[in-house]
Amino acid sequence: VKKALMDQNFISRYLPDRKEGKPDREVLFEDQEKGFCICGHVYNKEANGSPHDHGSSWAIYGQASGETEMTEWEIVKEESDLKFVKETKKYIMKPGDVRFYNVGDVHSPVRKEPVRLLRIEGRNLDNIERSKIKEF
């Protein structure tokens, strides 16, 4: 993943500029047998993501361009279908950085500039139910 993230030909081919109205996330490959998929994300504007998990899937984030401030959270309390979290770690993902988030890991991204990233998902997250999460 790191090698692909540092290859400008790969980035221009698989993470091109998004036209207005086109989704930020595009499934580049989905393995029908094993279920995992590789997605390209191109964000052209600032975004503040809320804490979330990936339900019953894992995910690998790889930063191709720009920077993402990532916060990791710990679940401190659960009530029926709601999880409460507190911040445990904050870091900046820069081009070439790769991070694995296991099933149940909670994190939130902040993007202050245009970014491009790859995300490999254990299962297509379009079809995954996620937890309801709030800051404690």
mmCIF file of N, CA and C in Angstrom:
data_model
loop_
_atom_site.group_PDB
_atom_site.id
_atom_site.type_symbol
_atom_site.label_atom_id
_atom_site.label_comp_id
_atom_site.label_asym_id
_atom_site.label_seq_id
_atom_site.Cartn_x
_atom_site.Cartn_y
_atom_site.Cartn_z
ATOM 1 N N VAL A 1 0.843 -1.192 0.000
ATOM 2 C CA VAL A 1 0.000 0.000 0.000
ATOM 3 C C VAL A 1 0.882 1.246 0.000
ATOM 4 N N LYS A 2 1.895 1.244 0.855
ATOM 5 C CA LYS A 2 2.788 2.408 0.937
ATOM 6 C C LYS A 2 3.453 2.689 -0.419
ATOM 7 N N LYS A 3 3.857 1.635 -1.103
ATOM 8 C CA LYS A 3 4.508 1.793 -2.403
ATOM 9 C C LYS A 3 3.542 2.447 -3.409
ATOM 10 N N ALA A 4 2.296 2.002 -3.429
ATOM 11 C CA ALA A 4 1.296 2.590 -4.334
ATOM 12 C C ALA A 4 1.046 4.053 -3.990
ATOM 13 N N LEU A 5 1.020 4.373 -2.701
ATOM 14 C CA LEU A 5 0.753 5.745 -2.260
ATOM 15 C C LEU A 5 1.852 6.724 -2.673
ATOM 16 N N MET A 6 3.033 6.223 -2.911
ATOM 17 C CA MET A 6 4.159 7.081 -3.284
ATOM 18 C C MET A 6 4.377 7.107 -4.803
ATOM 19 N N ASP A 7 3.544 6.400 -5.551
ATOM 20 C CA ASP A 7 3.669 6.320 -7.006
ATOM 21 C C ASP A 7 2.727 7.330 -7.662
ATOM 22 N N GLN A 8 3.253 8.402 -8.205
ATOM 23 C CA GLN A 8 2.430 9.467 -8.792
ATOM 24 C C GLN A 8 1.597 8.976 -9.972
ATOM 25 N N ASN A 9 2.088 8.010 -10.738
ATOM 26 C CA ASN A 9 1.299 7.445 -11.833
ATOM 27 C C ASN A 9 0.071 6.700 -11.293
ATOM 28 N N PHE A 10 0.259 5.954 -10.204
ATOM 29 C CA PHE A 10 -0.853 5.252 -9.558
ATOM 30 C C PHE A 10 -1.884 6.257 -9.053
ATOM 31 N N ILE A 11 -1.423 7.299 -8.387
ATOM 32 C CA ILE A 11 -2.325 8.313 -7.827
ATOM 33 C C ILE A 11 -3.134 8.994 -8.927
ATOM 34 N N SER A 12 -2.468 9.418 -9.993
ATOM 35 C CA SER A 12 -3.202 10.122 -11.057
ATOM 36 C C SER A 12 -4.181 9.186 -11.777
ATOM 37 N N ARG A 13 -3.880 7.898 -11.838
ATOM 38 C CA ARG A 13 -4.770 6.953 -12.515
ATOM 39 C C ARG A 13 -5.969 6.551 -11.649
ATOM 40 N N TYR A 14 -5.715 6.244 -10.369
ATOM 41 C CA TYR A 14 -6.767 5.698 -9.517
ATOM 42 C C TYR A 14 -7.388 6.699 -8.543
ATOM 43 N N LEU A 15 -6.728 7.838 -8.345
ATOM 44 C CA LEU A 15 -7.251 8.868 -7.436
ATOM 45 C C LEU A 15 -7.285 10.220 -8.142
ATOM 46 N N PRO A 16 -7.935 10.288 -9.312
ATOM 47 C CA PRO A 16 -7.945 11.543 -10.082
ATOM 48 C C PRO A 16 -8.858 12.581 -9.432
ATOM 49 N N ASP A 17 -8.740 13.822 -9.886
ATOM 50 C CA ASP A 17 -9.636 14.876 -9.414
ATOM 51 C C ASP A 17 -11.073 14.422 -9.604
ATOM 52 N N ARG A 18 -11.906 14.705 -8.619
ATOM 53 C CA ARG A 18 -13.329 14.375 -8.700
ATOM 54 C C ARG A 18 -14.093 15.563 -9.273
ATOM 55 N N LYS A 19 -14.960 15.293 -10.195
ATOM 56 C CA LYS A 19 -15.818 16.336 -10.750
ATOM 57 C C LYS A 19 -16.942 16.639 -9.767
ATOM 58 N N GLU A 20 -17.449 17.843 -9.793
ATOM 59 C CA GLU A 20 -18.548 18.258 -8.923
ATOM 60 C C GLU A 20 -19.707 17.270 -9.049
ATOM 61 N N GLY A 21 -20.240 16.840 -7.915
ATOM 62 C CA GLY A 21 -21.365 15.914 -7.913
ATOM 63 C C GLY A 21 -20.979 14.448 -7.902
ATOM 64 N N LYS A 22 -19.700 14.140 -8.166
ATOM 65 C CA LYS A 22 -19.245 12.745 -8.139
ATOM 66 C C LYS A 22 -18.911 12.380 -6.687
ATOM 67 N N PRO A 23 -19.224 11.149 -6.257
ATOM 68 C CA PRO A 23 -18.950 10.764 -4.862
ATOM 69 C C PRO A 23 -17.462 10.854 -4.507
ATOM 70 N N ASP A 24 -17.200 11.144 -3.224
ATOM 71 C CA ASP A 24 -15.826 11.206 -2.722
ATOM 72 C C ASP A 24 -15.176 9.830 -2.702
ATOM 73 N N ARG A 25 -15.983 8.791 -2.547
ATOM 74 C CA ARG A 25 -15.500 7.407 -2.428
ATOM 75 C C ARG A 25 -15.884 6.631 -3.680
ATOM 76 N N GLU A 26 -14.899 5.898 -4.218
ATOM 77 C CA GLU A 26 -15.148 5.057 -5.382
ATOM 78 C C GLU A 26 -14.541 3.681 -5.138
ATOM 79 N N VAL A 27 -15.332 2.632 -5.319
ATOM 80 C CA VAL A 27 -14.814 1.270 -5.187
ATOM 81 C C VAL A 27 -14.005 0.975 -6.447
ATOM 82 N N LEU A 28 -12.698 0.760 -6.254
ATOM 83 C CA LEU A 28 -11.790 0.489 -7.372
ATOM 84 C C LEU A 28 -11.734 -0.998 -7.703
ATOM 85 N N PHE A 29 -11.897 -1.835 -6.666
ATOM 86 C CA PHE A 29 -11.850 -3.287 -6.843
ATOM 87 C C PHE A 29 -12.614 -3.924 -5.694
ATOM 88 N N GLU A 30 -13.397 -4.952 -5.993
ATOM 89 C CA GLU A 30 -14.080 -5.717 -4.951
ATOM 90 C C GLU A 30 -13.945 -7.199 -5.269
ATOM 91 N N ASP A 31 -13.382 -7.953 -4.341
ATOM 92 C CA ASP A 31 -13.184 -9.382 -4.516
ATOM 93 C C ASP A 31 -14.484 -10.094 -4.139
ATOM 94 N N GLN A 32 -15.141 -10.682 -5.116
ATOM 95 C CA GLN A 32 -16.434 -11.326 -4.891
ATOM 96 C C GLN A 32 -16.327 -12.568 -4.008
ATOM 97 N N GLU A 33 -15.178 -13.231 -4.043
ATOM 98 C CA GLU A 33 -15.006 -14.452 -3.253
ATOM 99 C C GLU A 33 -14.668 -14.141 -1.799
ATOM 100 N N LYS A 34 -13.697 -13.278 -1.578
ATOM 101 C CA LYS A 34 -13.235 -12.985 -0.221
ATOM 102 C C LYS A 34 -13.959 -11.797 0.418
ATOM 103 N N GLY A 35 -14.577 -10.935 -0.392
ATOM 104 C CA GLY A 35 -15.393 -9.852 0.129
ATOM 105 C C GLY A 35 -14.700 -8.521 0.363
ATOM 106 N N PHE A 36 -13.366 -8.491 0.344
ATOM 107 C CA PHE A 36 -12.684 -7.220 0.608
ATOM 108 C C PHE A 36 -12.776 -6.300 -0.611
ATOM 109 N N CYS A 37 -12.570 -5.016 -0.392
ATOM 110 C CA CYS A 37 -12.559 -4.085 -1.516
ATOM 111 C C CYS A 37 -11.505 -3.000 -1.295
ATOM 112 N N ILE A 38 -11.102 -2.391 -2.384
ATOM 113 C CA ILE A 38 -10.138 -1.296 -2.375
ATOM 114 C C ILE A 38 -10.874 -0.067 -2.885
ATOM 115 N N CYS A 39 -10.840 0.982 -2.103
ATOM 116 C CA CYS A 39 -11.578 2.200 -2.443
ATOM 117 C C CYS A 39 -10.617 3.373 -2.570
ATOM 118 N N GLY A 40 -10.938 4.243 -3.509
ATOM 119 C CA GLY A 40 -10.222 5.499 -3.664
ATOM 120 C C GLY A 40 -11.085 6.614 -3.115
ATOM 121 N N HIS A 41 -10.492 7.465 -2.294
ATOM 122 C CA HIS A 41 -11.206 8.598 -1.707
ATOM 123 C C HIS A 41 -10.502 9.880 -2.141
ATOM 124 N N VAL A 42 -11.268 10.815 -2.672
ATOM 125 C CA VAL A 42 -10.732 12.122 -3.048
ATOM 126 C C VAL A 42 -11.651 13.165 -2.439
ATOM 127 N N TYR A 43 -11.112 13.919 -1.483
ATOM 128 C CA TYR A 43 -11.877 14.958 -0.798
ATOM 129 C C TYR A 43 -11.314 16.313 -1.204
ATOM 130 N N ASN A 44 -12.167 17.155 -1.763
ATOM 131 C CA ASN A 44 -11.719 18.453 -2.252
ATOM 132 C C ASN A 44 -11.944 19.598 -1.278
ATOM 133 N N LYS A 45 -12.614 19.303 -0.172
ATOM 134 C CA LYS A 45 -12.885 20.374 0.784
ATOM 135 C C LYS A 45 -12.699 19.876 2.210
ATOM 136 N N GLU A 46 -12.687 20.826 3.119
ATOM 137 C CA GLU A 46 -12.509 20.528 4.534
ATOM 138 C C GLU A 46 -13.640 19.631 5.029
ATOM 139 N N ALA A 47 -13.297 18.718 5.947
ATOM 140 C CA ALA A 47 -14.302 17.827 6.521
ATOM 141 C C ALA A 47 -13.886 17.426 7.929
ATOM 142 N N ASN A 48 -14.846 17.393 8.824
ATOM 143 C CA ASN A 48 -14.627 16.947 10.196
ATOM 144 C C ASN A 48 -15.481 15.711 10.439
ATOM 145 N N GLY A 49 -14.839 14.557 10.452
ATOM 146 C CA GLY A 49 -15.569 13.314 10.667
ATOM 147 C C GLY A 49 -15.836 13.088 12.142
ATOM 148 N N SER A 50 -16.964 12.478 12.444
ATOM 149 C CA SER A 50 -17.277 12.145 13.835
ATOM 150 C C SER A 50 -16.716 10.762 14.156
ATOM 151 N N PRO A 51 -16.568 10.451 15.445
ATOM 152 C CA PRO A 51 -16.052 9.125 15.811
ATOM 153 C C PRO A 51 -16.933 8.025 15.218
ATOM 154 N N HIS A 52 -16.285 7.016 14.629
ATOM 155 C CA HIS A 52 -17.011 5.900 14.024
ATOM 156 C C HIS A 52 -16.151 4.645 14.034
ATOM 157 N N ASP A 53 -16.815 3.519 13.874
ATOM 158 C CA ASP A 53 -16.112 2.256 13.663
ATOM 159 C C ASP A 53 -16.503 1.747 12.284
ATOM 160 N N HIS A 54 -16.059 0.561 11.951
ATOM 161 C CA HIS A 54 -16.412 -0.031 10.662
ATOM 162 C C HIS A 54 -17.235 -1.294 10.865
ATOM 163 N N GLY A 55 -18.042 -1.269 11.911
ATOM 164 C CA GLY A 55 -18.921 -2.409 12.184
ATOM 165 C C GLY A 55 -18.131 -3.697 12.315
ATOM 166 N N SER A 56 -18.525 -4.708 11.567
ATOM 167 C CA SER A 56 -17.880 -6.026 11.642
ATOM 168 C C SER A 56 -16.703 -6.156 10.678
ATOM 169 N N SER A 57 -16.208 -5.028 10.156
ATOM 170 C CA SER A 57 -15.086 -5.058 9.215
ATOM 171 C C SER A 57 -13.876 -4.313 9.781
ATOM 172 N N TRP A 58 -12.732 -4.624 9.238
ATOM 173 C CA TRP A 58 -11.510 -3.874 9.487
ATOM 174 C C TRP A 58 -11.297 -2.944 8.298
ATOM 175 N N ALA A 59 -10.356 -2.007 8.442
ATOM 176 C CA ALA A 59 -10.023 -1.119 7.323
ATOM 177 C C ALA A 59 -8.570 -0.694 7.430
ATOM 178 N N ILE A 60 -7.950 -0.495 6.271
ATOM 179 C CA ILE A 60 -6.592 0.032 6.194
ATOM 180 C C ILE A 60 -6.679 1.365 5.465
ATOM 181 N N TYR A 61 -6.224 2.417 6.114
ATOM 182 C CA TYR A 61 -6.204 3.744 5.504
ATOM 183 C C TYR A 61 -4.794 4.023 5.017
ATOM 184 N N GLY A 62 -4.664 4.555 3.813
ATOM 185 C CA GLY A 62 -3.375 4.952 3.267
ATOM 186 C C GLY A 62 -3.473 6.350 2.687
ATOM 187 N N GLN A 63 -2.654 7.252 3.182
ATOM 188 C CA GLN A 63 -2.675 8.653 2.744
ATOM 189 C C GLN A 63 -1.832 8.806 1.482
ATOM 190 N N ALA A 64 -2.441 9.304 0.395
ATOM 191 C CA ALA A 64 -1.726 9.501 -0.869
ATOM 192 C C ALA A 64 -1.275 10.951 -1.041
ATOM 193 N N SER A 65 -2.121 11.908 -0.659
ATOM 194 C CA SER A 65 -1.743 13.324 -0.744
ATOM 195 C C SER A 65 -2.500 14.104 0.319
ATOM 196 N N GLY A 66 -1.968 15.281 0.652
ATOM 197 C CA GLY A 66 -2.568 16.088 1.710
ATOM 198 C C GLY A 66 -2.298 15.465 3.066
ATOM 199 N N GLU A 67 -2.980 15.969 4.080
ATOM 200 C CA GLU A 67 -2.814 15.460 5.439
ATOM 201 C C GLU A 67 -4.181 15.238 6.074
ATOM 202 N N THR A 68 -4.262 14.200 6.888
ATOM 203 C CA THR A 68 -5.466 13.911 7.658
ATOM 204 C C THR A 68 -5.076 13.848 9.124
ATOM 205 N N GLU A 69 -5.754 14.652 9.940
ATOM 206 C CA GLU A 69 -5.564 14.550 11.388
ATOM 207 C C GLU A 69 -6.507 13.456 11.870
ATOM 208 N N MET A 70 -5.948 12.408 12.442
ATOM 209 C CA MET A 70 -6.756 11.271 12.871
ATOM 210 C C MET A 70 -6.764 11.210 14.396
ATOM 211 N N THR A 71 -7.940 10.990 14.952
ATOM 212 C CA THR A 71 -8.094 10.805 16.393
ATOM 213 C C THR A 71 -8.591 9.395 16.631
ATOM 214 N N GLU A 72 -7.982 8.720 17.595
ATOM 215 C CA GLU A 72 -8.447 7.394 18.000
ATOM 216 C C GLU A 72 -9.191 7.541 19.323
ATOM 217 N N TRP A 73 -10.201 6.693 19.505
ATOM 218 C CA TRP A 73 -11.090 6.769 20.650
ATOM 219 C C TRP A 73 -11.189 5.409 21.323
ATOM 220 N N GLU A 74 -11.431 5.435 22.640
ATOM 221 C CA GLU A 74 -11.636 4.209 23.418
ATOM 222 C C GLU A 74 -13.087 4.176 23.871
ATOM 223 N N ILE A 75 -13.714 3.014 23.744
ATOM 224 C CA ILE A 75 -15.082 2.853 24.224
ATOM 225 C C ILE A 75 -15.031 2.757 25.751
ATOM 226 N N VAL A 76 -15.759 3.655 26.442
ATOM 227 C CA VAL A 76 -15.738 3.678 27.905
ATOM 228 C C VAL A 76 -17.064 3.238 28.523
ATOM 229 N N LYS A 77 -18.124 3.228 27.713
ATOM 230 C CA LYS A 77 -19.432 2.855 28.240
ATOM 231 C C LYS A 77 -20.319 2.439 27.073
ATOM 232 N N GLU A 78 -21.147 1.430 27.297
ATOM 233 C CA GLU A 78 -22.107 0.997 26.280
ATOM 234 C C GLU A 78 -23.487 0.909 26.900
ATOM 235 N N GLU A 79 -24.471 1.447 26.185
ATOM 236 C CA GLU A 79 -25.872 1.371 26.599
ATOM 237 C C GLU A 79 -26.684 0.904 25.403
ATOM 238 N N SER A 80 -27.279 -0.236 25.490
ATOM 239 C CA SER A 80 -28.039 -0.878 24.413
ATOM 240 C C SER A 80 -27.317 -0.723 23.077
ATOM 241 N N ASP A 81 -27.776 0.142 22.180
ATOM 242 C CA ASP A 81 -27.139 0.251 20.862
ATOM 243 C C ASP A 81 -26.264 1.494 20.729
ATOM 244 N N LEU A 82 -25.841 2.085 21.848
ATOM 245 C CA LEU A 82 -25.037 3.304 21.827
ATOM 246 C C LEU A 82 -23.723 3.093 22.578
ATOM 247 N N LYS A 83 -22.604 3.537 21.959
ATOM 248 C CA LYS A 83 -21.289 3.449 22.594
ATOM 249 C C LYS A 83 -20.789 4.853 22.888
ATOM 250 N N PHE A 84 -20.226 5.034 24.074
ATOM 251 C CA PHE A 84 -19.634 6.310 24.465
ATOM 252 C C PHE A 84 -18.118 6.163 24.449
ATOM 253 N N VAL A 85 -17.429 7.166 23.913
ATOM 254 C CA VAL A 85 -15.980 7.075 23.737
ATOM 255 C C VAL A 85 -15.268 8.289 24.310
ATOM 256 N N LYS A 86 -13.974 8.084 24.615
ATOM 257 C CA LYS A 86 -13.100 9.197 24.996
ATOM 258 C C LYS A 86 -11.850 9.131 24.120
ATOM 259 N N GLU A 87 -11.284 10.287 23.846
ATOM 260 C CA GLU A 87 -10.107 10.392 22.986
ATOM 261 C C GLU A 87 -8.893 9.760 23.661
ATOM 262 N N THR A 88 -8.114 9.000 22.872
ATOM 263 C CA THR A 88 -6.899 8.384 23.412
ATOM 264 C C THR A 88 -5.634 8.790 22.666
ATOM 265 N N LYS A 89 -5.760 9.148 21.372
ATOM 266 C CA LYS A 89 -4.561 9.436 20.583
ATOM 267 C C LYS A 89 -4.941 10.321 19.406
ATOM 268 N N LYS A 90 -4.018 11.226 19.041
ATOM 269 C CA LYS A 90 -4.231 12.088 17.880
ATOM 270 C C LYS A 90 -2.916 12.158 17.112
ATOM 271 N N TYR A 91 -2.989 12.077 15.774
ATOM 272 C CA TYR A 91 -1.780 12.131 14.953
ATOM 273 C C TYR A 91 -2.147 12.613 13.554
ATOM 274 N N ILE A 92 -1.125 12.998 12.815
ATOM 275 C CA ILE A 92 -1.297 13.466 11.442
ATOM 276 C C ILE A 92 -0.832 12.366 10.494
ATOM 277 N N MET A 93 -1.704 12.010 9.546
ATOM 278 C CA MET A 93 -1.310 11.076 8.490
ATOM 279 C C MET A 93 -0.844 11.907 7.298
ATOM 280 N N LYS A 94 0.383 11.622 6.836
ATOM 281 C CA LYS A 94 0.995 12.325 5.713
ATOM 282 C C LYS A 94 1.164 11.362 4.547
ATOM 283 N N PRO A 95 1.437 11.870 3.348
ATOM 284 C CA PRO A 95 1.594 10.975 2.198
ATOM 285 C C PRO A 95 2.547 9.815 2.487
ATOM 286 N N GLY A 96 2.071 8.614 2.191
ATOM 287 C CA GLY A 96 2.849 7.400 2.426
ATOM 288 C C GLY A 96 2.494 6.707 3.728
ATOM 289 N N ASP A 97 1.814 7.403 4.645
ATOM 290 C CA ASP A 97 1.430 6.786 5.918
ATOM 291 C C ASP A 97 0.292 5.790 5.710
ATOM 292 N N VAL A 98 0.364 4.659 6.421
ATOM 293 C CA VAL A 98 -0.641 3.611 6.345
ATOM 294 C C VAL A 98 -1.017 3.225 7.771
ATOM 295 N N ARG A 99 -2.301 3.024 8.001
ATOM 296 C CA ARG A 99 -2.770 2.682 9.346
ATOM 297 C C ARG A 99 -3.853 1.612 9.264
ATOM 298 N N PHE A 100 -3.754 0.595 10.116
ATOM 299 C CA PHE A 100 -4.734 -0.479 10.193
ATOM 300 C C PHE A 100 -5.680 -0.207 11.356
ATOM 301 N N TYR A 101 -6.998 -0.300 11.085
ATOM 302 C CA TYR A 101 -8.021 -0.178 12.122
ATOM 303 C C TYR A 101 -8.773 -1.501 12.167
ATOM 304 N N ASN A 102 -8.677 -2.174 13.293
ATOM 305 C CA ASN A 102 -9.274 -3.495 13.438
ATOM 306 C C ASN A 102 -10.777 -3.382 13.675
ATOM 307 N N VAL A 103 -11.466 -4.507 13.645
ATOM 308 C CA VAL A 103 -12.893 -4.548 13.946
ATOM 309 C C VAL A 103 -13.108 -3.902 15.314
ATOM 310 N N GLY A 104 -14.023 -2.944 15.385
ATOM 311 C CA GLY A 104 -14.347 -2.293 16.653
ATOM 312 C C GLY A 104 -13.510 -1.073 16.985
ATOM 313 N N ASP A 105 -12.397 -0.841 16.286
ATOM 314 C CA ASP A 105 -11.595 0.353 16.548
ATOM 315 C C ASP A 105 -12.404 1.588 16.159
ATOM 316 N N VAL A 106 -12.360 2.609 17.008
ATOM 317 C CA VAL A 106 -13.094 3.842 16.760
ATOM 318 C C VAL A 106 -12.091 4.953 16.459
ATOM 319 N N HIS A 107 -12.364 5.714 15.409
ATOM 320 C CA HIS A 107 -11.484 6.808 15.013
ATOM 321 C C HIS A 107 -12.305 7.899 14.337
ATOM 322 N N SER A 108 -11.684 9.058 14.128
ATOM 323 C CA SER A 108 -12.350 10.147 13.413
ATOM 324 C C SER A 108 -11.302 10.967 12.670
ATOM 325 N N PRO A 109 -11.562 11.276 11.386
ATOM 326 C CA PRO A 109 -10.629 12.067 10.586
ATOM 327 C C PRO A 109 -11.046 13.543 10.505
ATOM 328 N N VAL A 110 -10.045 14.395 10.399
ATOM 329 C CA VAL A 110 -10.265 15.814 10.115
ATOM 330 C C VAL A 110 -9.368 16.160 8.938
ATOM 331 N N ARG A 111 -9.987 16.740 7.907
ATOM 332 C CA ARG A 111 -9.238 17.149 6.723
ATOM 333 C C ARG A 111 -9.434 18.646 6.526
ATOM 334 N N LYS A 112 -8.328 19.393 6.506
ATOM 335 C CA LYS A 112 -8.420 20.844 6.343
ATOM 336 C C LYS A 112 -8.032 21.296 4.946
ATOM 337 N N GLU A 113 -7.657 20.359 4.124
ATOM 338 C CA GLU A 113 -7.226 20.665 2.759
ATOM 339 C C GLU A 113 -7.621 19.489 1.872
ATOM 340 N N PRO A 114 -7.535 19.635 0.568
ATOM 341 C CA PRO A 114 -7.831 18.482 -0.299
ATOM 342 C C PRO A 114 -6.899 17.308 0.011
ATOM 343 N N VAL A 115 -7.467 16.120 0.031
ATOM 344 C CA VAL A 115 -6.678 14.904 0.282
ATOM 345 C C VAL A 115 -7.113 13.787 -0.655
ATOM 346 N N ARG A 116 -6.190 12.841 -0.840
ATOM 347 C CA ARG A 116 -6.451 11.616 -1.593
ATOM 348 C C ARG A 116 -5.974 10.463 -0.715
ATOM 349 N N LEU A 117 -6.797 9.425 -0.639
ATOM 350 C CA LEU A 117 -6.370 8.275 0.146
ATOM 351 C C LEU A 117 -6.944 6.992 -0.430
ATOM 352 N N LEU A 118 -6.295 5.896 -0.073
ATOM 353 C CA LEU A 118 -6.786 4.552 -0.375
ATOM 354 C C LEU A 118 -7.340 3.980 0.915
ATOM 355 N N ARG A 119 -8.426 3.237 0.805
ATOM 356 C CA ARG A 119 -8.917 2.517 1.973
ATOM 357 C C ARG A 119 -9.243 1.109 1.517
ATOM 358 N N ILE A 120 -8.626 0.148 2.162
ATOM 359 C CA ILE A 120 -8.922 -1.258 1.902
ATOM 360 C C ILE A 120 -9.858 -1.697 3.016
ATOM 361 N N GLU A 121 -11.002 -2.227 2.646
ATOM 362 C CA GLU A 121 -12.023 -2.618 3.604
ATOM 363 C C GLU A 121 -12.168 -4.135 3.602
ATOM 364 N N GLY A 122 -12.256 -4.738 4.778
ATOM 365 C CA GLY A 122 -12.425 -6.186 4.873
ATOM 366 C C GLY A 122 -13.697 -6.650 4.190
ATOM 367 N N ARG A 123 -14.723 -5.801 4.232
ATOM 368 C CA ARG A 123 -15.973 -5.984 3.492
ATOM 369 C C ARG A 123 -16.423 -4.604 3.067
ATOM 370 N N ASN A 124 -17.137 -4.519 1.975
ATOM 371 C CA ASN A 124 -17.599 -3.239 1.458
ATOM 372 C C ASN A 124 -18.446 -2.535 2.523
ATOM 373 N N LEU A 125 -17.973 -1.383 2.982
ATOM 374 C CA LEU A 125 -18.644 -0.679 4.071
ATOM 375 C C LEU A 125 -19.995 -0.097 3.663
ATOM 376 N N ASP A 126 -20.304 -0.098 2.386
ATOM 377 C CA ASP A 126 -21.651 0.318 1.952
ATOM 378 C C ASP A 126 -22.710 -0.627 2.502
ATOM 379 N N ASN A 127 -22.287 -1.862 2.815
ATOM 380 C CA ASN A 127 -23.234 -2.899 3.228
ATOM 381 C C ASN A 127 -23.070 -3.304 4.696
ATOM 382 N N ILE A 128 -22.407 -2.470 5.491
ATOM 383 C CA ILE A 128 -22.108 -2.813 6.884
ATOM 384 C C ILE A 128 -22.870 -1.882 7.826
ATOM 385 N N GLU A 129 -23.500 -2.459 8.839
ATOM 386 C CA GLU A 129 -24.136 -1.646 9.876
ATOM 387 C C GLU A 129 -23.060 -1.223 10.873
ATOM 388 N N ARG A 130 -23.070 0.046 11.237
ATOM 389 C CA ARG A 130 -22.065 0.573 12.161
ATOM 390 C C ARG A 130 -22.705 0.941 13.489
ATOM 391 N N SER A 131 -21.860 1.030 14.514
ATOM 392 C CA SER A 131 -22.321 1.392 15.850
ATOM 393 C C SER A 131 -22.693 2.867 15.921
ATOM 394 N N LYS A 132 -23.618 3.181 16.821
ATOM 395 C CA LYS A 132 -23.916 4.571 17.139
ATOM 396 C C LYS A 132 -22.938 4.983 18.225
ATOM 397 N N ILE A 133 -22.191 6.072 17.987
ATOM 398 C CA ILE A 133 -21.106 6.457 18.889
ATOM 399 C C ILE A 133 -21.245 7.922 19.275
ATOM 400 N N LYS A 134 -21.009 8.211 20.570
ATOM 401 C CA LYS A 134 -21.022 9.594 21.059
ATOM 402 C C LYS A 134 -19.815 9.791 21.971
ATOM 403 N N GLU A 135 -19.323 11.040 22.000
ATOM 404 C CA GLU A 135 -18.245 11.374 22.937
ATOM 405 C C GLU A 135 -18.788 11.330 24.353
ATOM 406 N N PHE A 136 -17.980 10.837 25.290
ATOM 407 C CA PHE A 136 -18.353 10.715 26.692
ATOM 408 C C PHE A 136 -18.167 12.041 27.402
#
